[in-house]
Amino acid sequence: MSVTLAEGNVGQVYTVLNSALPQQVEKRMEALGMTRGSQLRVLHKKNSGTLVILLRGTRFAVGRGLTSNIQVKEASEWKTK
């Protein structure tokens, strides 16, 4: 079942399915490592809707405007490569 990243729960691991972001923003997120199939973990959820995520070993704060346009699905475990 897919949800938006904004609906994510703290501590949960997700796999990115797709995003509906403006092209320039999508390219930037891809440059940071958020590509289809990549995994991330939600570390913290602020009251403003901003999420702190762990993506490819780096922590990022991502606003609600972006996370509400990123489709993810729950991953059963954190894959290490």
Tab-separated table of N, CA and C in Angstrom:
chain	number	residue	atom	x	y	z
A	1	MET	N	0.849	-1.186	0.000
A	1	MET	CA	0.000	0.000	0.000
A	1	MET	C	0.888	1.240	0.000
A	2	SER	N	0.659	2.133	-0.908
A	2	SER	CA	1.476	3.342	-0.964
A	2	SER	C	0.805	4.483	-0.217
A	3	VAL	N	1.642	5.325	0.359
A	3	VAL	CA	1.203	6.529	1.061
A	3	VAL	C	2.154	7.649	0.657
A	4	THR	N	1.839	8.854	1.066
A	4	THR	CA	2.795	9.932	0.829
A	4	THR	C	3.794	9.923	1.980
A	5	LEU	N	4.971	10.437	1.709
A	5	LEU	CA	5.999	10.499	2.751
A	5	LEU	C	5.519	11.351	3.926
A	6	ALA	N	4.687	12.358	3.659
A	6	ALA	CA	4.150	13.209	4.730
A	6	ALA	C	3.350	12.405	5.745
A	7	GLU	N	2.796	11.278	5.318
A	7	GLU	CA	2.013	10.418	6.200
A	7	GLU	C	2.888	9.403	6.934
A	8	GLY	N	4.191	9.454	6.697
A	8	GLY	CA	5.115	8.494	7.274
A	8	GLY	C	5.192	8.569	8.786
A	9	ASN	N	5.583	7.452	9.379
A	9	ASN	CA	5.717	7.350	10.832
A	9	ASN	C	7.182	7.339	11.236
A	10	VAL	N	7.466	7.958	12.356
A	10	VAL	CA	8.830	8.012	12.879
A	10	VAL	C	9.329	6.596	13.139
A	11	GLY	N	10.560	6.334	12.672
A	11	GLY	CA	11.188	5.038	12.867
A	11	GLY	C	10.937	4.050	11.744
A	12	GLN	N	9.975	4.334	10.900
A	12	GLN	CA	9.617	3.416	9.815
A	12	GLN	C	10.554	3.595	8.626
A	13	VAL	N	10.840	2.504	7.940
A	13	VAL	CA	11.636	2.514	6.715
A	13	VAL	C	10.679	2.469	5.530
A	14	TYR	N	10.964	3.294	4.524
A	14	TYR	CA	10.119	3.370	3.332
A	14	TYR	C	10.963	3.231	2.076
A	15	THR	N	10.322	2.752	1.015
A	15	THR	CA	10.928	2.684	-0.310
A	15	THR	C	10.219	3.718	-1.179
A	16	VAL	N	10.986	4.541	-1.878
A	16	VAL	CA	10.418	5.584	-2.738
A	16	VAL	C	9.833	4.931	-3.990
A	17	LEU	N	8.575	5.255	-4.288
A	17	LEU	CA	7.910	4.735	-5.482
A	17	LEU	C	7.991	5.738	-6.624
A	18	ASN	N	7.555	6.966	-6.372
A	18	ASN	CA	7.630	8.026	-7.373
A	18	ASN	C	7.354	9.367	-6.713
A	19	SER	N	7.507	10.430	-7.484
A	19	SER	CA	7.236	11.758	-6.951
A	19	SER	C	6.571	12.614	-8.008
A	20	ALA	N	5.797	13.558	-7.534
A	20	ALA	CA	5.111	14.505	-8.410
A	20	ALA	C	5.598	15.899	-8.046
A	21	LEU	N	6.902	16.118	-8.225
A	21	LEU	CA	7.527	17.386	-7.879
A	21	LEU	C	7.839	18.168	-9.149
A	22	PRO	N	7.966	19.480	-9.025
A	22	PRO	CA	8.430	20.245	-10.188
A	22	PRO	C	9.773	19.686	-10.658
A	23	GLN	N	10.015	19.743	-11.951
A	23	GLN	CA	11.189	19.091	-12.533
A	23	GLN	C	12.491	19.531	-11.872
A	24	GLN	N	12.653	20.810	-11.603
A	24	GLN	CA	13.892	21.309	-10.999
A	24	GLN	C	14.084	20.734	-9.594
A	25	VAL	N	13.009	20.652	-8.830
A	25	VAL	CA	13.084	20.100	-7.474
A	25	VAL	C	13.354	18.597	-7.537
A	26	GLU	N	12.689	17.927	-8.477
A	26	GLU	CA	12.898	16.486	-8.620
A	26	GLU	C	14.351	16.178	-8.966
A	27	LYS	N	14.944	16.950	-9.842
A	27	LYS	CA	16.356	16.756	-10.208
A	27	LYS	C	17.251	16.948	-8.984
A	28	ARG	N	16.935	17.934	-8.159
A	28	ARG	CA	17.726	18.185	-6.953
A	28	ARG	C	17.610	17.022	-5.973
A	29	MET	N	16.400	16.509	-5.806
A	29	MET	CA	16.204	15.379	-4.903
A	29	MET	C	16.936	14.143	-5.432
A	30	GLU	N	16.926	13.948	-6.742
A	30	GLU	CA	17.669	12.830	-7.330
A	30	GLU	C	19.164	12.999	-7.099
A	31	ALA	N	19.657	14.224	-7.194
A	31	ALA	CA	21.077	14.483	-6.956
A	31	ALA	C	21.455	14.177	-5.499
A	32	LEU	N	20.497	14.321	-4.592
A	32	LEU	CA	20.743	14.012	-3.184
A	32	LEU	C	20.590	12.519	-2.894
A	33	GLY	N	20.118	11.764	-3.884
A	33	GLY	CA	20.010	10.318	-3.719
A	33	GLY	C	18.607	9.778	-3.607
A	34	MET	N	17.596	10.628	-3.677
A	34	MET	CA	16.223	10.153	-3.571
A	34	MET	C	15.716	9.780	-4.965
A	35	THR	N	15.966	8.542	-5.336
A	35	THR	CA	15.540	8.024	-6.626
A	35	THR	C	14.510	6.930	-6.401
A	36	ARG	N	13.806	6.549	-7.445
A	36	ARG	CA	12.826	5.473	-7.343
A	36	ARG	C	13.539	4.209	-6.853
A	37	GLY	N	12.984	3.601	-5.821
A	37	GLY	CA	13.567	2.377	-5.267
A	37	GLY	C	14.512	2.612	-4.098
A	38	SER	N	14.921	3.859	-3.864
A	38	SER	CA	15.819	4.119	-2.735
A	38	SER	C	15.041	4.031	-1.423
A	39	GLN	N	15.757	3.695	-0.369
A	39	GLN	CA	15.137	3.562	0.939
A	39	GLN	C	15.478	4.763	1.809
A	40	LEU	N	14.560	5.070	2.707
A	40	LEU	CA	14.797	6.142	3.670
A	40	LEU	C	14.107	5.778	4.965
A	41	ARG	N	14.561	6.392	6.028
A	41	ARG	CA	13.960	6.186	7.348
A	41	ARG	C	13.529	7.542	7.884
A	42	VAL	N	12.329	7.600	8.434
A	42	VAL	CA	11.836	8.823	9.057
A	42	VAL	C	12.411	8.878	10.470
A	43	LEU	N	13.207	9.916	10.746
A	43	LEU	CA	13.849	10.048	12.056
A	43	LEU	C	13.059	10.922	13.015
A	44	HIS	N	12.428	11.969	12.480
A	44	HIS	CA	11.723	12.925	13.335
A	44	HIS	C	10.641	13.608	12.523
A	45	LYS	N	9.538	13.898	13.170
A	45	LYS	CA	8.431	14.598	12.520
A	45	LYS	C	8.108	15.831	13.359
A	46	LYS	N	8.272	16.998	12.761
A	46	LYS	CA	8.019	18.240	13.481
A	46	LYS	C	6.549	18.633	13.357
A	47	ASN	N	6.077	19.457	14.267
A	47	ASN	CA	4.682	19.893	14.253
A	47	ASN	C	4.319	20.633	12.978
A	48	SER	N	5.292	21.283	12.361
A	48	SER	CA	5.040	22.036	11.134
A	48	SER	C	4.854	21.127	9.924
A	49	GLY	N	5.102	19.834	10.095
A	49	GLY	CA	4.983	18.887	8.987
A	49	GLY	C	6.316	18.544	8.362
A	50	THR	N	7.370	19.221	8.769
A	50	THR	CA	8.707	18.921	8.264
A	50	THR	C	9.167	17.575	8.809
A	51	LEU	N	9.762	16.766	7.931
A	51	LEU	CA	10.303	15.477	8.343
A	51	LEU	C	11.817	15.524	8.294
A	52	VAL	N	12.452	14.881	9.248
A	52	VAL	CA	13.888	14.651	9.192
A	52	VAL	C	14.030	13.189	8.789
A	53	ILE	N	14.715	12.969	7.662
A	53	ILE	CA	14.853	11.623	7.127
A	53	ILE	C	16.323	11.245	7.017
A	54	LEU	N	16.570	9.957	7.016
A	54	LEU	CA	17.903	9.419	6.767
A	54	LEU	C	17.863	8.791	5.388
A	55	LEU	N	18.675	9.310	4.489
A	55	LEU	CA	18.695	8.854	3.105
A	55	LEU	C	20.137	8.660	2.687
A	56	ARG	N	20.508	7.433	2.362
A	56	ARG	CA	21.869	7.102	1.922
A	56	ARG	C	22.938	7.629	2.888
A	57	GLY	N	22.675	7.475	4.180
A	57	GLY	CA	23.645	7.841	5.200
A	57	GLY	C	23.671	9.303	5.587
A	58	THR	N	22.787	10.113	5.019
A	58	THR	CA	22.753	11.547	5.309
A	58	THR	C	21.376	11.932	5.824
A	59	ARG	N	21.350	12.820	6.815
A	59	ARG	CA	20.089	13.327	7.353
A	59	ARG	C	19.664	14.563	6.572
A	60	PHE	N	18.373	14.621	6.256
A	60	PHE	CA	17.808	15.757	5.546
A	60	PHE	C	16.528	16.201	6.240
A	61	ALA	N	16.281	17.491	6.259
A	61	ALA	CA	14.993	18.025	6.686
A	61	ALA	C	14.239	18.373	5.413
A	62	VAL	N	13.045	17.805	5.272
A	62	VAL	CA	12.259	17.989	4.062
A	62	VAL	C	10.876	18.499	4.461
A	63	GLY	N	10.469	19.604	3.860
A	63	GLY	CA	9.198	20.237	4.202
A	63	GLY	C	7.984	19.490	3.697
A	64	ARG	N	6.841	19.817	4.284
A	64	ARG	CA	5.577	19.175	3.939
A	64	ARG	C	5.216	19.360	2.466
A	65	GLY	N	5.573	20.488	1.891
A	65	GLY	CA	5.281	20.732	0.484
A	65	GLY	C	5.915	19.698	-0.429
A	66	LEU	N	7.073	19.192	-0.047
A	66	LEU	CA	7.737	18.157	-0.833
A	66	LEU	C	7.260	16.763	-0.436
A	67	THR	N	7.205	16.496	0.868
A	67	THR	CA	6.873	15.148	1.316
A	67	THR	C	5.456	14.738	0.934
A	68	SER	N	4.561	15.703	0.771
A	68	SER	CA	3.188	15.349	0.391
A	68	SER	C	3.094	14.956	-1.083
A	69	ASN	N	4.176	15.149	-1.848
A	69	ASN	CA	4.197	14.792	-3.264
A	69	ASN	C	5.136	13.625	-3.579
A	70	ILE	N	5.588	12.925	-2.550
A	70	ILE	CA	6.472	11.770	-2.739
A	70	ILE	C	5.734	10.525	-2.270
A	71	GLN	N	5.500	9.596	-3.192
A	71	GLN	CA	4.813	8.346	-2.870
A	71	GLN	C	5.833	7.310	-2.395
A	72	VAL	N	5.527	6.668	-1.277
A	72	VAL	CA	6.410	5.649	-0.711
A	72	VAL	C	5.580	4.438	-0.294
A	73	LYS	N	6.283	3.339	-0.054
A	73	LYS	CA	5.630	2.167	0.553
A	73	LYS	C	6.502	1.687	1.695
A	74	GLU	N	5.876	1.095	2.686
A	74	GLU	CA	6.625	0.589	3.831
A	74	GLU	C	7.548	-0.527	3.382
A	75	ALA	N	8.755	-0.502	3.911
A	75	ALA	CA	9.725	-1.571	3.654
A	75	ALA	C	9.811	-2.411	4.919
A	76	SER	N	9.931	-3.692	4.755
A	76	SER	CA	9.969	-4.573	5.904
A	76	SER	C	11.290	-4.480	6.673
A	77	GLU	N	12.356	-4.119	5.973
A	77	GLU	CA	13.663	-4.011	6.624
A	77	GLU	C	14.543	-3.027	5.883
A	78	TRP	N	15.561	-2.561	6.556
A	78	TRP	CA	16.540	-1.623	5.976
A	78	TRP	C	17.551	-2.439	5.191
A	79	LYS	N	17.633	-2.209	3.892
A	79	LYS	CA	18.586	-2.938	3.064
A	79	LYS	C	19.932	-2.236	3.105
A	80	THR	N	20.973	-2.999	3.314
A	80	THR	CA	22.323	-2.447	3.265
A	80	THR	C	23.011	-3.040	2.065
A	81	LYS	N	23.755	-2.201	1.385
A	81	LYS	CA	24.443	-2.664	0.168
A	81	LYS	C	25.911	-2.721	0.393
